[in-house]
mmCIF file of C-alpha atoms in Angstrom:
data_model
loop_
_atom_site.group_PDB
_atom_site.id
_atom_site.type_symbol
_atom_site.label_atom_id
_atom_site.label_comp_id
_atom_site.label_asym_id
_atom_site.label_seq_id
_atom_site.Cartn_x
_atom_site.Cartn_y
_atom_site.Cartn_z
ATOM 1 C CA UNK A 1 -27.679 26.648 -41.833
ATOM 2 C CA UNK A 2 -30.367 29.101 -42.630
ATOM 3 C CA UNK A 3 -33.976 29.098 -44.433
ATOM 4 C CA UNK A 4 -33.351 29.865 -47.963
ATOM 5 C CA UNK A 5 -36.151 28.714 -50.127
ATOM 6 C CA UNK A 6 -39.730 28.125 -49.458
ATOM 7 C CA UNK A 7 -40.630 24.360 -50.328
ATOM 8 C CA UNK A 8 -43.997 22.801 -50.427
ATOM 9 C CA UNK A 9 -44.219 18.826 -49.278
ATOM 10 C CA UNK A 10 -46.596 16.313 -48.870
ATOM 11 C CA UNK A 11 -46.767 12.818 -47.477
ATOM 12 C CA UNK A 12 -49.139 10.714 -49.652
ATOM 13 C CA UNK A 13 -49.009 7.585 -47.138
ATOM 14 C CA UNK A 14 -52.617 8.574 -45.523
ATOM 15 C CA UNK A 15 -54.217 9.137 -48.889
ATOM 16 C CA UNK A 16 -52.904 6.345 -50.585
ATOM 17 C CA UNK A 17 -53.875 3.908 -47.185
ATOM 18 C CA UNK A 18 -56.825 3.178 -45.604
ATOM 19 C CA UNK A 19 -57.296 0.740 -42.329
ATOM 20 C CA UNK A 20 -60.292 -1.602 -42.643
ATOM 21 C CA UNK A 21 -62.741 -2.626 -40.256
ATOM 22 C CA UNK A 22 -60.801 -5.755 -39.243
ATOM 23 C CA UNK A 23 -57.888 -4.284 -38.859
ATOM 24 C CA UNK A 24 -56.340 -4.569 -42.695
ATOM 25 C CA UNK A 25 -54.781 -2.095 -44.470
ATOM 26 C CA UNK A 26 -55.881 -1.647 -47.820
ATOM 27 C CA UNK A 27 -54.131 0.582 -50.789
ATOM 28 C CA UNK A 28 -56.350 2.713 -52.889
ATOM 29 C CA UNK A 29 -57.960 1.440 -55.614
ATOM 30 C CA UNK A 30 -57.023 4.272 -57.808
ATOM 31 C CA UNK A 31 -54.229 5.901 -56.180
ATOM 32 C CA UNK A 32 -53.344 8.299 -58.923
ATOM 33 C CA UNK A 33 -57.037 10.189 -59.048
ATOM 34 C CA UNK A 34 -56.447 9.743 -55.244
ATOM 35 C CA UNK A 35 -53.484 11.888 -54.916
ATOM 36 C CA UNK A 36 -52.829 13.837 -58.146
ATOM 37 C CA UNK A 37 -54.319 16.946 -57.304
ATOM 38 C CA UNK A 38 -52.820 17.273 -53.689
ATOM 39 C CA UNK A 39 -49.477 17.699 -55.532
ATOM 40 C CA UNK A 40 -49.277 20.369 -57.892
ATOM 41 C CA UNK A 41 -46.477 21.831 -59.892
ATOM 42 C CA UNK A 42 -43.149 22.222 -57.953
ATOM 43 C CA UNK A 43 -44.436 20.666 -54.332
ATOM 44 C CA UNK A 44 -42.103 17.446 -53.548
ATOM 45 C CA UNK A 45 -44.999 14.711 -52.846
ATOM 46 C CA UNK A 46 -43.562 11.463 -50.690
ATOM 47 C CA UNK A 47 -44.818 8.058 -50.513
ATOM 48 C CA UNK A 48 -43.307 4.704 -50.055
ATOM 49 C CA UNK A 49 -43.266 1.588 -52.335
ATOM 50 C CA UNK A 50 -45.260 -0.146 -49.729
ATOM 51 C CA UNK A 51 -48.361 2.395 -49.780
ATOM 52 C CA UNK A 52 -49.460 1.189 -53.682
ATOM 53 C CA UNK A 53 -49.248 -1.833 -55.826
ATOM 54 C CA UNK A 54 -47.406 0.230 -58.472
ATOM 55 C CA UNK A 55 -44.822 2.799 -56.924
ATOM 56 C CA UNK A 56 -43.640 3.680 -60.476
ATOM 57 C CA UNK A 57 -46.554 4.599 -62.485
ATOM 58 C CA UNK A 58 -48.185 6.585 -59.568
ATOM 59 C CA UNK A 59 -44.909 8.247 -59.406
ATOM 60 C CA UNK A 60 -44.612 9.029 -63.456
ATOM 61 C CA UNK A 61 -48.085 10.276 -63.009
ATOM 62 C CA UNK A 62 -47.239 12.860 -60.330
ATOM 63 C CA UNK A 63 -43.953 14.200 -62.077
ATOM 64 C CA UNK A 64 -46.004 14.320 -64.958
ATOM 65 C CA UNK A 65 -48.121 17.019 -63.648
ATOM 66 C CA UNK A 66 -45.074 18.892 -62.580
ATOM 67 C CA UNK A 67 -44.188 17.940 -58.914
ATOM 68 C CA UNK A 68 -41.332 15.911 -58.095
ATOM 69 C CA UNK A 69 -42.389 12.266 -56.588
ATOM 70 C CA UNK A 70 -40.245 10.814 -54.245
ATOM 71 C CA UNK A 71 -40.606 7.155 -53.786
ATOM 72 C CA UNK A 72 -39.286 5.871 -49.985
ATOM 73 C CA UNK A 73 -38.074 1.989 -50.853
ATOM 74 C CA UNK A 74 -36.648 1.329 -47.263
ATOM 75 C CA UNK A 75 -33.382 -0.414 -47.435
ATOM 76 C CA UNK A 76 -33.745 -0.383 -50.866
ATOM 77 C CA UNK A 77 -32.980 3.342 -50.722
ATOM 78 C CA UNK A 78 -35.433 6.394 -52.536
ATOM 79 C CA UNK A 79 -36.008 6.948 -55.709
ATOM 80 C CA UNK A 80 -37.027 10.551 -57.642
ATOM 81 C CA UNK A 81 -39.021 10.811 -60.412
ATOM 82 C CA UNK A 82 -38.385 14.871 -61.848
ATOM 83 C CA UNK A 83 -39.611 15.653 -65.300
ATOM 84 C CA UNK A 84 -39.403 12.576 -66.849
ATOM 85 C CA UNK A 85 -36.293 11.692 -65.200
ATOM 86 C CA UNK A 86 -35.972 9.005 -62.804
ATOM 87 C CA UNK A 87 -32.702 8.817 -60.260
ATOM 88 C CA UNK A 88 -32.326 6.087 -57.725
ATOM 89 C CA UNK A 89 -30.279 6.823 -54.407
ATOM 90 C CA UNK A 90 -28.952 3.523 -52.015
ATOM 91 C CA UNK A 91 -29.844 4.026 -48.712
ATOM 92 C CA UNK A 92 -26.899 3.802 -46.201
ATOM 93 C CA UNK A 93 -26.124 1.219 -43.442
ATOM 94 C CA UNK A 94 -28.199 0.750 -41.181
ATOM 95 C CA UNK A 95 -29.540 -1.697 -37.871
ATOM 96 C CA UNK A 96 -32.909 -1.521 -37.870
ATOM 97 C CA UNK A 97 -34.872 -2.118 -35.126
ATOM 98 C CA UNK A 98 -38.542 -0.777 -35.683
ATOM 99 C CA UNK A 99 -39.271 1.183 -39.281
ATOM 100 C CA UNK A 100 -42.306 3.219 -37.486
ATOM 101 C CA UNK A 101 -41.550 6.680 -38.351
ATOM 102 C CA UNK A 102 -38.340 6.602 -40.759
ATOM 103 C CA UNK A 103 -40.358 7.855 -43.859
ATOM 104 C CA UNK A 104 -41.570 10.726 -41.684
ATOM 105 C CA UNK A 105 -37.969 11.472 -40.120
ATOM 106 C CA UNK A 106 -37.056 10.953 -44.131
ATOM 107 C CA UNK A 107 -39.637 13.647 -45.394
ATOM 108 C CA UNK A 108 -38.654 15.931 -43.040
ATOM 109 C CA UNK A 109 -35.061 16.018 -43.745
ATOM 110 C CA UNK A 110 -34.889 16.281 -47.421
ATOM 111 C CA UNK A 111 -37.538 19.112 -46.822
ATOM 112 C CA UNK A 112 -35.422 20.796 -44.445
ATOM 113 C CA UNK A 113 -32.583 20.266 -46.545
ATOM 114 C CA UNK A 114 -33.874 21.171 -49.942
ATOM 115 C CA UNK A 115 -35.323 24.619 -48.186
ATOM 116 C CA UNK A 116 -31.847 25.448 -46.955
ATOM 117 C CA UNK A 117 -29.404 24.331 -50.055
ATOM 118 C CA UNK A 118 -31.883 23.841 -52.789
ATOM 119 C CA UNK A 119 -29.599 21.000 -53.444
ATOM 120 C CA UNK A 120 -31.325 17.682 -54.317
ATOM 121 C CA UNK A 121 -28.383 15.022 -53.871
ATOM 122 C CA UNK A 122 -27.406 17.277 -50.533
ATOM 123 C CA UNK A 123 -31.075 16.435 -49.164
ATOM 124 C CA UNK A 124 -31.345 13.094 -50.245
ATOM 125 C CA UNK A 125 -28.336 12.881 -48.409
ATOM 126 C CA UNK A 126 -29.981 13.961 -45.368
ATOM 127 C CA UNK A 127 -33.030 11.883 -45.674
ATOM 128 C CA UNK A 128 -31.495 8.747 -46.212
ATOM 129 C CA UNK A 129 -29.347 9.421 -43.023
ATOM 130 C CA UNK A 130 -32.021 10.474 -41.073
ATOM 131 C CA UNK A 131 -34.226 7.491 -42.506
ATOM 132 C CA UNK A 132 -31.469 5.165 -41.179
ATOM 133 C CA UNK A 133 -30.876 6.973 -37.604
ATOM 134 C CA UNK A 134 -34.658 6.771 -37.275
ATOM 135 C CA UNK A 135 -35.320 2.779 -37.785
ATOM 136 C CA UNK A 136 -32.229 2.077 -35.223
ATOM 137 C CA UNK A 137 -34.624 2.819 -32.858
ATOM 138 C CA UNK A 138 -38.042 3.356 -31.112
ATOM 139 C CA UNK A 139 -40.359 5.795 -30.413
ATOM 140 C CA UNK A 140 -39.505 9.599 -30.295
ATOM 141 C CA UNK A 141 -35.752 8.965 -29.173
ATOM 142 C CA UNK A 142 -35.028 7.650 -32.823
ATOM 143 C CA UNK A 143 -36.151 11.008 -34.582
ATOM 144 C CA UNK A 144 -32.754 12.672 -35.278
ATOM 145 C CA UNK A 145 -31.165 15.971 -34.492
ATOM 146 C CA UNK A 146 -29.299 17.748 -36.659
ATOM 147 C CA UNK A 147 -26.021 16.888 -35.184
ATOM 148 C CA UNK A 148 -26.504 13.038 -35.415
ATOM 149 C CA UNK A 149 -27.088 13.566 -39.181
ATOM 150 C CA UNK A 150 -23.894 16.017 -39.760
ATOM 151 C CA UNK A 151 -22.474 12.739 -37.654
ATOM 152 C CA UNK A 152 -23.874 9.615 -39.787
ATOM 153 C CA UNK A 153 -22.942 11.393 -42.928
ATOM 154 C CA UNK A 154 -19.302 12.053 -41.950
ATOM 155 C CA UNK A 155 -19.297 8.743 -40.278
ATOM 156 C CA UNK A 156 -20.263 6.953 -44.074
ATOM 157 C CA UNK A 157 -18.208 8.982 -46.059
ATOM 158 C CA UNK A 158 -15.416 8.266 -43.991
#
């Protein structure tokens, strides 16, 4: 596959997240003035259900403004929020054995994948795939190549 289209993303998770003194994360108070303006018209802005105490309003407020918000609900599958329109995606089969790094290996994929197809069920496709290759294991050996995501999505459809 070859670049096609450039794509603007963001991950909200830092913004939205802050680590307190003792150790506790904390979720912004106000996590739509927090992360509104970082995602303007047409830039895809990730975060997950876990980073606010309302995934769907902060999500309605960024599609409002013209991005597309995509919502990371780990087995639970994503969920995007486009112009008013909200469609939900499962997430596939998976054996998860540490979750550090999945919405990361997820952002990355549907970013690749939107660039080269400009297809959104194609990279959702490819994020939840590479979501699910990506919490089967640890550390940098569970971020997925190319080839073991053409092979988990054969491997599902099958």
């Amino acid at each position: 596959e070859c670049y096609r289209a450039p794509v603007r993303s963001i991950s909200l998770q830092g913004t939205l997240r802050a680590v307190q003194a003792d150790g506790r994360i904390m979720t912004a108070s106000k996590p739509v003035a927090a992360v509104v303006e970082m995602a303007p018209e047409g830039t895809y802005a990730f975060f997950s259900d876990e980073d606010t105490a309302d995934p769907d309003t902060l999500a309605r407020a960024i599609s409002g403004n013209g991005a597309i918000a995509i919502v990371t609900r780990g087995h639970r599958g994503a969920t995007v929020y486009r112009n008013g329109a909200v469609e939900h995606f499962d997430a596939l089969p998976a054996d998860p054995v540490d979750p550090t790094g999945a919405g990361d290996c997820f952002a990355t994929a549907f970013t690749v994948r939107i660039a080269e197809t400009g297809d959104t069920s194609q990279a959702m496709a490819w994020a939840l795939a590479a979501g699910a290759i990506a919490v089967e294991g640890t550390g940098l050996a569970s971020v997925p190549r190319r080839e073991a995501i053409e092979q988990r999505l054969a491997r599902d459809a099958a």
